[in-house]
Amino acid sequence: MAAGPGATTDTGPAAGAGEEEGEYVKPFTPEKAKEIVMSLHQPAIFCNMVFDWPARHWTAKHLSEVLHGKQIRFRMGMKSTDTVPQFETTCGYVEATIEEFLAWNCDHSGISGPFRDYDHSEFWAYADYKYFVRLFEDKTDIFQDVIWSDFGFPGRNGRESTLWIGSLGAHTPCHLDSYGCNLVFQVQGRKRWHLFPPEDTRFLYPTRIPYEESSVFSKVSVVNPDLKRFPQFQKARRHVVTLSPGQVLFVPRHWWHYVECIDPVTVSINSWIELEEDHQARVEEAITRMLVCALKSAEDPHNTRAWLNPTEVGHFWFSSWQLVSCDKSTLARTFVFQFMTSKVVETQELKTNGEDMKKNELNVHHLMEVEQTGSQNLPLETVKQEAAGPFGPDLLPVLPSSEKPPSERGGIFENDDKDCVGKGGEHFGKLHCTKRQRRMSKSENATVGQIASNHATAHCQTFISTDDVLDCVVNPQVTKIVAQLLIQGRSL
């Protein structure tokens, strides 16, 4: 776990007030902060960077006054912990004002109004993904209360931000964001973040059902994992940190995260920072969208609730047989980026011992490895060595946690991975051990192994669902290969 969160802000500028604020100097200039954000490979907490932001006063009570009478959507979930993730497709939804939310959250007795069907002792409420441009469409001056330019992004403010208001227990299921990196400002209450590095993706059992653009979900309930069904999850390196008011969490590109509210009322503001690598990610997302739409809408075009995330309802279109979201400029920029980062030199003379027969395979292998050789996905030891410099009292690293969730403690599941995976995994390997597969790169083996383990415990099923097919076809590493092949073909 990271160094004690909140220690710095309790006595530093974040706790300063009024006339004394002018005496404080921020620990990082905008230029230095941006350098850290763009080069750091592990999550970290910035302290003492937002003590002069007007948004630091944005408690839920304050926001209820600013948005007086405005209804927003709250997601309602169960407080009980299950071994199955509580995806948004399984939640209830309530349209209510923040005043009504606070009344329900504070007065635990029976109340009337929009929350009347939800017992506070059994449910939590979460107003998540509330974009400022929609929430404050008639109060645009409030955008200036959020000053992301302090982190080296001139002109970025509330217009490019999202608001989150939650009660105790509210959470987002474990997922990674396809685009950009993330800056999260904690305003009120505390949140606990469970993070996993991108190179552990195969241990998180990724899925695109429910479908949401730019979000890859995990099948694992990371706070109460079913290790019999998902044995490889034991290998995932969990990083846990508690984010306190006045702190800003940096989440690097493609880091998995599960976020839970651990105080009665929490308020957060975040902004996703665009990166050059997003050009290729948009191609991958277009491929995913096309395939998910084609399979699921053909299965039942009139029932999207089971597989389409509520955030996509009203925005999802079914004529996605073409990659219409990827214009030529996107493909061109992505190809240039790939070319500049590529380590494969096509003109290199290939030597004997059969290497000439492997030329095409090497290129395909490289397509899969581009992400892993990128600056955001270096091995943990390398990250520790390279990122040691900027850390200090005002920049706290989020380190691997030795604490395990309840279901992983005390040897409840004592079988090792081989026993848990069972003979199905071994049999899969023997059946398909061809010469070509023996030449697979480590990344390809990881992909096949992850897909195989996804279905190893389902050997007794008598059918293959479209979800099973999609788990293989739109696996993040598979779409990466397809996208890069497509980009190369369209750009040559």
Coordinates of N, CA and C in Angstrom, one line a residue, residues 129-300:
Y129 N -20.0 9.5 -13.7 CA -19.8 9.9 -15.1 C -20.7 11.2 -15.4
K130 N -20.8 12.1 -14.5 CA -21.6 13.3 -14.8 C -20.7 14.4 -15.5
Y131 N -20.8 14.5 -16.8 CA -20.0 15.5 -17.5 C -20.4 16.9 -17.2
F132 N -19.4 17.8 -16.9 CA -19.7 19.1 -16.5 C -20.5 19.9 -17.6
V133 N -20.2 19.6 -18.9 CA -20.8 20.3 -20.0 C -22.3 20.1 -20.0
R134 N -22.8 19.0 -19.5 CA -24.2 18.7 -19.4 C -24.8 19.1 -18.1
L135 N -24.0 18.8 -17.0 CA -24.5 19.1 -15.7 C -24.6 20.6 -15.4
F136 N -23.7 21.4 -15.9 CA -23.6 22.8 -15.7 C -23.8 23.6 -17.0
E137 N -24.7 23.1 -17.9 CA -24.8 23.7 -19.2 C -25.3 25.2 -19.1
D138 N -26.0 25.5 -18.0 CA -26.5 26.9 -17.9 C -25.6 27.7 -16.9
K139 N -24.5 27.1 -16.4 CA -23.7 27.7 -15.4 C -22.2 27.5 -15.8
T140 N -21.9 27.9 -17.0 CA -20.5 27.6 -17.6 C -19.4 28.3 -16.9
D141 N -19.7 29.4 -16.1 CA -18.6 30.1 -15.4 C -18.0 29.2 -14.4
I142 N -18.7 28.2 -13.9 CA -18.2 27.3 -12.9 C -17.1 26.4 -13.4
F143 N -16.9 26.3 -14.7 CA -15.8 25.5 -15.3 C -14.5 26.0 -14.7
Q144 N -14.4 27.3 -14.5 CA -13.1 27.9 -14.1 C -12.7 27.5 -12.6
D145 N -13.6 26.8 -11.9 CA -13.3 26.4 -10.5 C -12.3 25.2 -10.5
V146 N -12.2 24.6 -11.7 CA -11.3 23.4 -11.8 C -10.1 23.8 -12.7
I147 N -8.9 23.7 -12.2 CA -7.7 24.3 -12.9 C -6.7 23.3 -13.2
W148 N -7.0 22.4 -14.2 CA -6.1 21.4 -14.6 C -4.8 22.0 -15.3
S149 N -4.9 23.3 -15.6 CA -3.7 23.9 -16.2 C -2.5 23.9 -15.2
D150 N -2.8 23.7 -13.9 CA -1.8 23.6 -12.9 C -0.9 22.3 -13.1
F151 N -1.5 21.4 -13.9 CA -0.7 20.2 -14.1 C -0.1 20.2 -15.5
G152 N -0.1 21.4 -16.1 CA 0.6 21.6 -17.4 C -0.3 21.4 -18.6
F153 N -1.6 21.5 -18.5 CA -2.5 21.4 -19.6 C -3.3 22.7 -19.8
P154 N -2.7 23.6 -20.4 CA -3.3 25.0 -20.6 C -4.7 24.9 -21.1
G155 N -5.6 25.7 -20.5 CA -6.9 25.8 -21.0 C -7.8 24.7 -20.5
R156 N -7.3 23.6 -19.9 CA -8.1 22.5 -19.4 C -8.7 22.9 -18.1
N157 N -10.1 22.7 -18.0 CA -10.7 23.1 -16.8 C -12.0 22.2 -16.6
G158 N -13.0 22.7 -16.0 CA -14.2 21.9 -15.8 C -14.9 21.4 -17.1
R159 N -14.6 22.1 -18.2 CA -15.3 21.7 -19.4 C -14.9 20.3 -19.8
E160 N -13.6 19.9 -19.5 CA -13.1 18.6 -19.8 C -13.2 17.6 -18.6
S161 N -14.1 17.9 -17.7 CA -14.1 17.1 -16.4 C -15.4 16.4 -16.2
T162 N -15.4 15.5 -15.3 CA -16.5 14.6 -14.9 C -16.7 14.6 -13.4
L163 N -17.9 14.7 -12.9 CA -18.2 14.7 -11.5 C -18.8 13.4 -11.0
W164 N -18.4 13.0 -9.8 CA -18.8 11.7 -9.2 C -19.3 12.0 -7.7
I165 N -20.5 11.6 -7.4 CA -21.1 11.8 -6.1 C -21.6 10.4 -5.6
G166 N -21.1 9.9 -4.5 CA -21.5 8.6 -4.1 C -21.7 8.4 -2.6
S167 N -22.5 7.4 -2.2 CA -22.7 7.1 -0.8 C -21.7 5.9 -0.4
L168 N -21.7 5.6 0.9 CA -20.9 4.5 1.4 C -21.2 3.2 0.6
G169 N -20.1 2.6 0.1 CA -20.2 1.3 -0.6 C -20.4 1.5 -2.1
A170 N -20.7 2.7 -2.6 CA -20.8 2.9 -4.1 C -19.5 2.6 -4.7
H171 N -19.5 2.0 -5.9 CA -18.3 1.6 -6.6 C -18.5 1.4 -8.1
T172 N -17.4 1.4 -8.7 CA -17.4 1.0 -10.2 C -16.7 -0.3 -10.3
P173 N -17.2 -1.2 -11.1 CA -16.5 -2.5 -11.3 C -15.2 -2.4 -11.9
C174 N -14.3 -3.3 -11.7 CA -12.9 -3.3 -12.2 C -12.9 -3.2 -13.7
H175 N -12.2 -2.2 -14.2 CA -12.1 -2.0 -15.7 C -10.8 -1.2 -16.0
L176 N -10.5 -1.2 -17.3 CA -9.5 -0.3 -17.7 C -10.1 0.7 -18.8
D177 N -9.5 1.9 -18.9 CA -10.0 2.8 -19.9 C -9.1 2.7 -21.1
S178 N -9.7 2.6 -22.3 CA -9.0 2.4 -23.5 C -8.2 3.7 -23.9
Y179 N -8.7 4.9 -23.5 CA -8.1 6.1 -24.0 C -7.5 6.8 -22.8
G180 N -6.3 7.4 -23.1 CA -5.7 8.4 -22.2 C -5.3 7.9 -20.8
C181 N -4.8 8.9 -20.0 CA -4.5 8.6 -18.6 C -5.5 9.5 -17.8
N182 N -5.5 9.4 -16.5 CA -6.5 9.9 -15.7 C -6.0 10.7 -14.5
L183 N -6.5 11.9 -14.3 CA -6.2 12.7 -13.1 C -7.5 12.8 -12.3
V184 N -7.5 12.4 -11.0 CA -8.7 12.4 -10.2 C -8.5 13.2 -8.9
F185 N -9.3 14.2 -8.8 CA -9.2 15.2 -7.6 C -10.3 14.8 -6.6
Q186 N -9.9 14.4 -5.4 CA -10.8 14.0 -4.3 C -11.2 15.3 -3.6
V187 N -12.5 15.6 -3.6 CA -13.0 16.8 -3.0 C -13.6 16.5 -1.6
Q188 N -14.5 15.5 -1.5 CA -15.1 15.2 -0.2 C -15.1 13.7 0.1
G189 N -14.9 13.3 1.3 CA -14.8 11.9 1.7 C -13.6 11.2 1.1
R190 N -13.6 9.9 1.3 CA -12.4 9.1 0.8 C -12.9 8.0 -0.1
K191 N -12.0 7.7 -1.0 CA -12.2 6.5 -1.9 C -11.0 5.6 -1.8
R192 N -11.3 4.3 -1.9 CA -10.3 3.3 -2.0 C -10.1 2.8 -3.4
W193 N -8.9 2.9 -3.9 CA -8.6 2.4 -5.3 C -7.8 1.1 -5.2
H194 N -8.3 0.1 -6.0 CA -7.6 -1.1 -6.2 C -7.1 -1.0 -7.7
L195 N -5.8 -1.0 -7.9 CA -5.2 -0.9 -9.2 C -4.4 -2.1 -9.6
F196 N -4.4 -2.4 -10.9 CA -3.6 -3.5 -11.4 C -2.9 -3.0 -12.7
P197 N -1.6 -3.4 -12.8 CA -0.8 -2.9 -14.0 C -1.3 -3.6 -15.3
P198 N -1.1 -2.9 -16.4 CA -1.7 -3.4 -17.7 C -1.1 -4.7 -18.1
E199 N 0.2 -5.0 -17.7 CA 0.8 -6.3 -18.1 C 0.1 -7.5 -17.4
D200 N -0.7 -7.2 -16.4 CA -1.5 -8.3 -15.7 C -2.9 -8.5 -16.3
T201 N -3.1 -7.9 -17.5 CA -4.5 -8.0 -18.1 C -5.0 -9.4 -18.2
R202 N -4.1 -10.3 -18.6 CA -4.6 -11.7 -18.8 C -5.1 -12.3 -17.4
F203 N -4.6 -11.8 -16.3 CA -5.0 -12.3 -15.0 C -6.3 -11.7 -14.5
L204 N -6.8 -10.7 -15.2 CA -8.0 -10.0 -14.9 C -9.2 -10.5 -15.7
Y205 N -9.0 -11.4 -16.6 CA -10.1 -12.0 -17.4 C -10.9 -10.9 -18.1
P206 N -10.4 -10.2 -19.0 CA -11.1 -9.1 -19.7 C -12.3 -9.5 -20.5
T207 N -13.3 -8.7 -20.5 CA -14.5 -8.9 -21.3 C -15.1 -7.6 -21.8
R208 N -15.8 -7.7 -22.9 CA -16.4 -6.5 -23.5 C -18.0 -6.6 -23.3
I209 N -18.4 -7.5 -22.5 CA -19.8 -7.6 -22.2 C -20.0 -7.4 -20.7
P210 N -20.7 -6.3 -20.2 CA -21.4 -5.4 -21.0 C -20.5 -4.5 -21.8
Y211 N -21.1 -4.1 -23.0 CA -20.3 -3.2 -23.8 C -20.4 -1.7 -23.5
E212 N -19.3 -1.1 -23.4 CA -19.2 0.4 -23.2 C -18.0 0.9 -24.0
E213 N -18.2 1.9 -24.8 CA -17.0 2.3 -25.6 C -15.9 2.8 -24.6
S214 N -14.7 2.4 -24.9 CA -13.5 2.8 -24.1 C -13.4 2.2 -22.7
S215 N -14.2 1.2 -22.4 CA -14.1 0.5 -21.1 C -14.0 -1.0 -21.3
V216 N -12.9 -1.6 -20.8 CA -12.8 -3.1 -20.8 C -13.0 -3.5 -19.4
F217 N -14.0 -4.3 -19.2 CA -14.3 -4.8 -17.8 C -13.6 -6.1 -17.5
S218 N -13.5 -6.3 -16.2 CA -13.0 -7.6 -15.7 C -14.1 -8.5 -15.2
K219 N -14.0 -9.8 -15.5 CA -15.0 -10.7 -15.0 C -14.9 -11.0 -13.5
V220 N -13.8 -10.5 -12.9 CA -13.5 -10.9 -11.5 C -14.0 -9.8 -10.6
S221 N -14.7 -10.2 -9.5 CA -15.0 -9.3 -8.4 C -13.7 -9.2 -7.6
V222 N -13.0 -8.1 -7.8 CA -11.6 -8.1 -7.2 C -11.6 -8.0 -5.7
V223 N -12.7 -7.6 -5.1 CA -12.7 -7.5 -3.6 C -13.2 -8.8 -3.0
N224 N -13.8 -9.7 -3.8 CA -14.3 -11.0 -3.4 C -14.2 -12.0 -4.5
P225 N -13.0 -12.3 -5.0 CA -12.8 -13.1 -6.2 C -13.2 -14.5 -6.0
D226 N -13.7 -15.1 -7.1 CA -14.0 -16.5 -7.1 C -12.8 -17.2 -7.7
L227 N -11.9 -17.6 -6.9 CA -10.6 -18.2 -7.4 C -10.7 -19.6 -8.0
K228 N -11.8 -20.2 -7.7 CA -12.0 -21.5 -8.4 C -12.3 -21.3 -9.9
R229 N -13.1 -20.2 -10.2 CA -13.4 -19.9 -11.5 C -12.3 -19.1 -12.2
F230 N -11.7 -18.2 -11.5 CA -10.6 -17.4 -12.0 C -9.3 -17.6 -11.3
P231 N -8.7 -18.7 -11.4 CA -7.5 -19.0 -10.6 C -6.3 -18.1 -11.0
Q232 N -6.2 -17.6 -12.2 CA -5.1 -16.8 -12.6 C -5.1 -15.5 -11.9
F233 N -6.2 -15.1 -11.4 CA -6.3 -13.8 -10.7 C -5.3 -13.7 -9.5
Q234 N -5.0 -14.8 -8.9 CA -4.0 -14.8 -7.8 C -2.7 -14.2 -8.2
K235 N -2.4 -14.2 -9.5 CA -1.1 -13.7 -10.0 C -1.1 -12.2 -10.2
A236 N -2.3 -11.6 -10.2 CA -2.4 -10.1 -10.4 C -1.8 -9.4 -9.3
R237 N -1.0 -8.3 -9.6 CA -0.4 -7.5 -8.6 C -1.2 -6.3 -8.2
R238 N -1.9 -6.4 -7.1 CA -2.8 -5.4 -6.6 C -2.1 -4.3 -6.0
H239 N -2.5 -3.1 -6.3 CA -2.0 -1.8 -5.7 C -3.2 -1.2 -5.1
V240 N -3.2 -0.9 -3.8 CA -4.3 -0.3 -3.1 C -3.9 1.0 -2.4
V241 N -4.7 2.0 -2.6 CA -4.5 3.3 -2.0 C -5.8 4.0 -1.6
T242 N -5.8 4.7 -0.5 CA -7.0 5.5 -0.1 C -6.7 6.9 -0.5
L243 N -7.6 7.5 -1.3 CA -7.5 8.9 -1.8 C -8.3 9.8 -0.9
S244 N -7.7 10.8 -0.3 CA -8.3 11.7 0.7 C -8.5 13.0 0.1
P245 N -9.4 13.8 0.7 CA -9.7 15.2 0.1 C -8.4 16.0 0.0
G246 N -8.3 16.7 -1.1 CA -7.2 17.6 -1.4 C -6.1 16.9 -2.2
Q247 N -6.2 15.6 -2.4 CA -5.2 14.8 -3.1 C -5.7 14.6 -4.6
V248 N -4.7 14.4 -5.5 CA -5.0 14.1 -6.9 C -4.3 12.8 -7.2
L249 N -5.0 11.9 -7.7 CA -4.5 10.6 -8.1 C -4.2 10.6 -9.6
F250 N -3.0 10.2 -10.0 CA -2.7 10.0 -11.4 C -2.8 8.5 -11.7
V251 N -3.6 8.1 -12.7 CA -3.8 6.7 -13.1 C -3.2 6.6 -14.5
P252 N -2.1 5.9 -14.7 CA -1.5 5.8 -16.0 C -2.4 5.1 -17.0
R253 N -2.0 5.1 -18.3 CA -2.7 4.5 -19.3 C -2.9 3.0 -19.1
H254 N -4.1 2.5 -19.3 CA -4.4 1.1 -19.3 C -4.2 0.4 -17.9
W255 N -4.1 1.2 -16.8 CA -4.1 0.5 -15.5 C -5.6 0.2 -15.1
W256 N -5.8 -1.1 -14.7 CA -7.1 -1.5 -14.3 C -7.4 -0.9 -12.9
H257 N -8.6 -0.6 -12.7 CA -9.0 0.0 -11.4 C -10.4 -0.3 -11.0
Y258 N -10.5 -0.6 -9.7 CA -11.8 -0.8 -9.0 C -11.9 0.3 -7.9
V259 N -12.9 1.1 -7.9 CA -13.0 2.3 -7.0 C -14.2 2.2 -6.1
E260 N -14.0 2.3 -4.8 CA -15.2 2.2 -3.9 C -15.2 3.4 -2.9
C261 N -16.4 3.9 -2.6 CA -16.5 5.0 -1.6 C -16.5 4.4 -0.2
I262 N -15.7 4.9 0.6 CA -15.6 4.4 2.0 C -16.0 5.4 3.1
D263 N -16.6 6.5 2.7 CA -17.2 7.4 3.6 C -18.7 7.6 3.2
P264 N -19.5 8.2 4.2 CA -20.9 8.4 3.9 C -21.2 9.2 2.6
V265 N -20.4 10.2 2.3 CA -20.6 11.0 1.1 C -19.3 11.3 0.5
T266 N -19.1 11.0 -0.8 CA -17.9 11.3 -1.4 C -18.2 12.1 -2.7
V267 N -17.2 13.0 -3.0 CA -17.3 13.8 -4.2 C -15.9 13.8 -4.9
S268 N -15.9 13.5 -6.2 CA -14.6 13.5 -6.9 C -14.8 14.2 -8.3
I269 N -13.7 14.7 -8.8 CA -13.7 15.3 -10.1 C -12.5 14.7 -10.9
N270 N -12.7 14.3 -12.1 CA -11.6 13.7 -12.9 C -11.6 14.3 -14.3
S271 N -10.4 14.1 -14.9 CA -10.3 14.5 -16.3 C -9.4 13.4 -17.0
W272 N -9.8 12.9 -18.1 CA -9.0 12.0 -18.9 C -8.1 12.8 -19.9
I273 N -6.8 12.5 -19.8 CA -5.9 13.3 -20.6 C -5.6 12.5 -21.9
E274 N -5.7 13.1 -23.0 CA -5.5 12.4 -24.3 C -4.0 12.1 -24.5
L275 N -3.7 11.0 -25.1 CA -2.4 10.6 -25.4 C -2.2 10.3 -26.9
E276 N -1.0 10.3 -27.4 CA -0.7 10.0 -28.8 C -1.2 8.5 -29.1
E277 N -1.0 7.6 -28.2 CA -1.4 6.3 -28.4 C -2.9 6.1 -28.6
D278 N -3.7 7.1 -28.3 CA -5.1 7.0 -28.4 C -5.6 6.8 -29.8
H279 N -4.7 7.2 -30.8 CA -5.1 7.1 -32.2 C -5.4 5.6 -32.6
Q280 N -4.4 4.7 -32.1 CA -4.6 3.3 -32.4 C -5.7 2.8 -31.6
A281 N -5.9 3.2 -30.3 CA -7.0 2.7 -29.5 C -8.3 3.0 -30.1
R282 N -8.5 4.1 -30.8 CA -9.8 4.4 -31.4 C -10.1 3.4 -32.5
V283 N -9.0 3.0 -33.2 CA -9.2 2.0 -34.3 C -9.7 0.7 -33.6
E284 N -9.0 0.3 -32.5 CA -9.4 -0.9 -31.8 C -10.8 -0.9 -31.3
E285 N -11.2 0.3 -30.8 CA -12.6 0.4 -30.2 C -13.6 0.3 -31.4
A286 N -13.2 0.9 -32.5 CA -14.2 0.8 -33.7 C -14.4 -0.7 -34.1
I287 N -13.3 -1.4 -34.1 CA -13.3 -2.9 -34.4 C -14.2 -3.6 -33.4
T288 N -14.0 -3.3 -32.2 CA -14.8 -3.9 -31.1 C -16.2 -3.6 -31.2
R289 N -16.5 -2.3 -31.4 CA -17.9 -1.9 -31.6 C -18.6 -2.6 -32.7
M290 N -17.9 -2.7 -33.8 CA -18.5 -3.4 -35.0 C -18.8 -4.8 -34.7
L291 N -17.9 -5.5 -34.1 CA -18.1 -7.0 -33.8 C -19.2 -7.2 -32.8
V292 N -19.1 -6.4 -31.7 CA -20.1 -6.6 -30.6 C -21.5 -6.3 -31.2
C293 N -21.6 -5.3 -32.0 CA -22.9 -4.9 -32.6 C -23.4 -6.0 -33.5
A294 N -22.5 -6.5 -34.3 CA -22.9 -7.5 -35.3 C -23.4 -8.8 -34.7
L295 N -22.7 -9.3 -33.7 CA -23.1 -10.5 -33.0 C -24.3 -10.4 -32.1
K296 N -24.3 -9.3 -31.3 CA -25.3 -9.2 -30.3 C -26.6 -8.7 -30.9
S297 N -26.6 -7.8 -31.8 CA -27.8 -7.3 -32.4 C -28.5 -8.4 -33.3
A298 N -27.6 -9.2 -33.9 CA -28.2 -10.3 -34.7 C -28.9 -11.3 -33.8
E299 N -28.3 -11.5 -32.6 CA -28.9 -12.5 -31.6 C -30.3 -12.0 -31.2
D300 N -30.4 -10.7 -30.8 CA -31.7 -10.2 -30.4 C -31.6 -8.7 -30.5

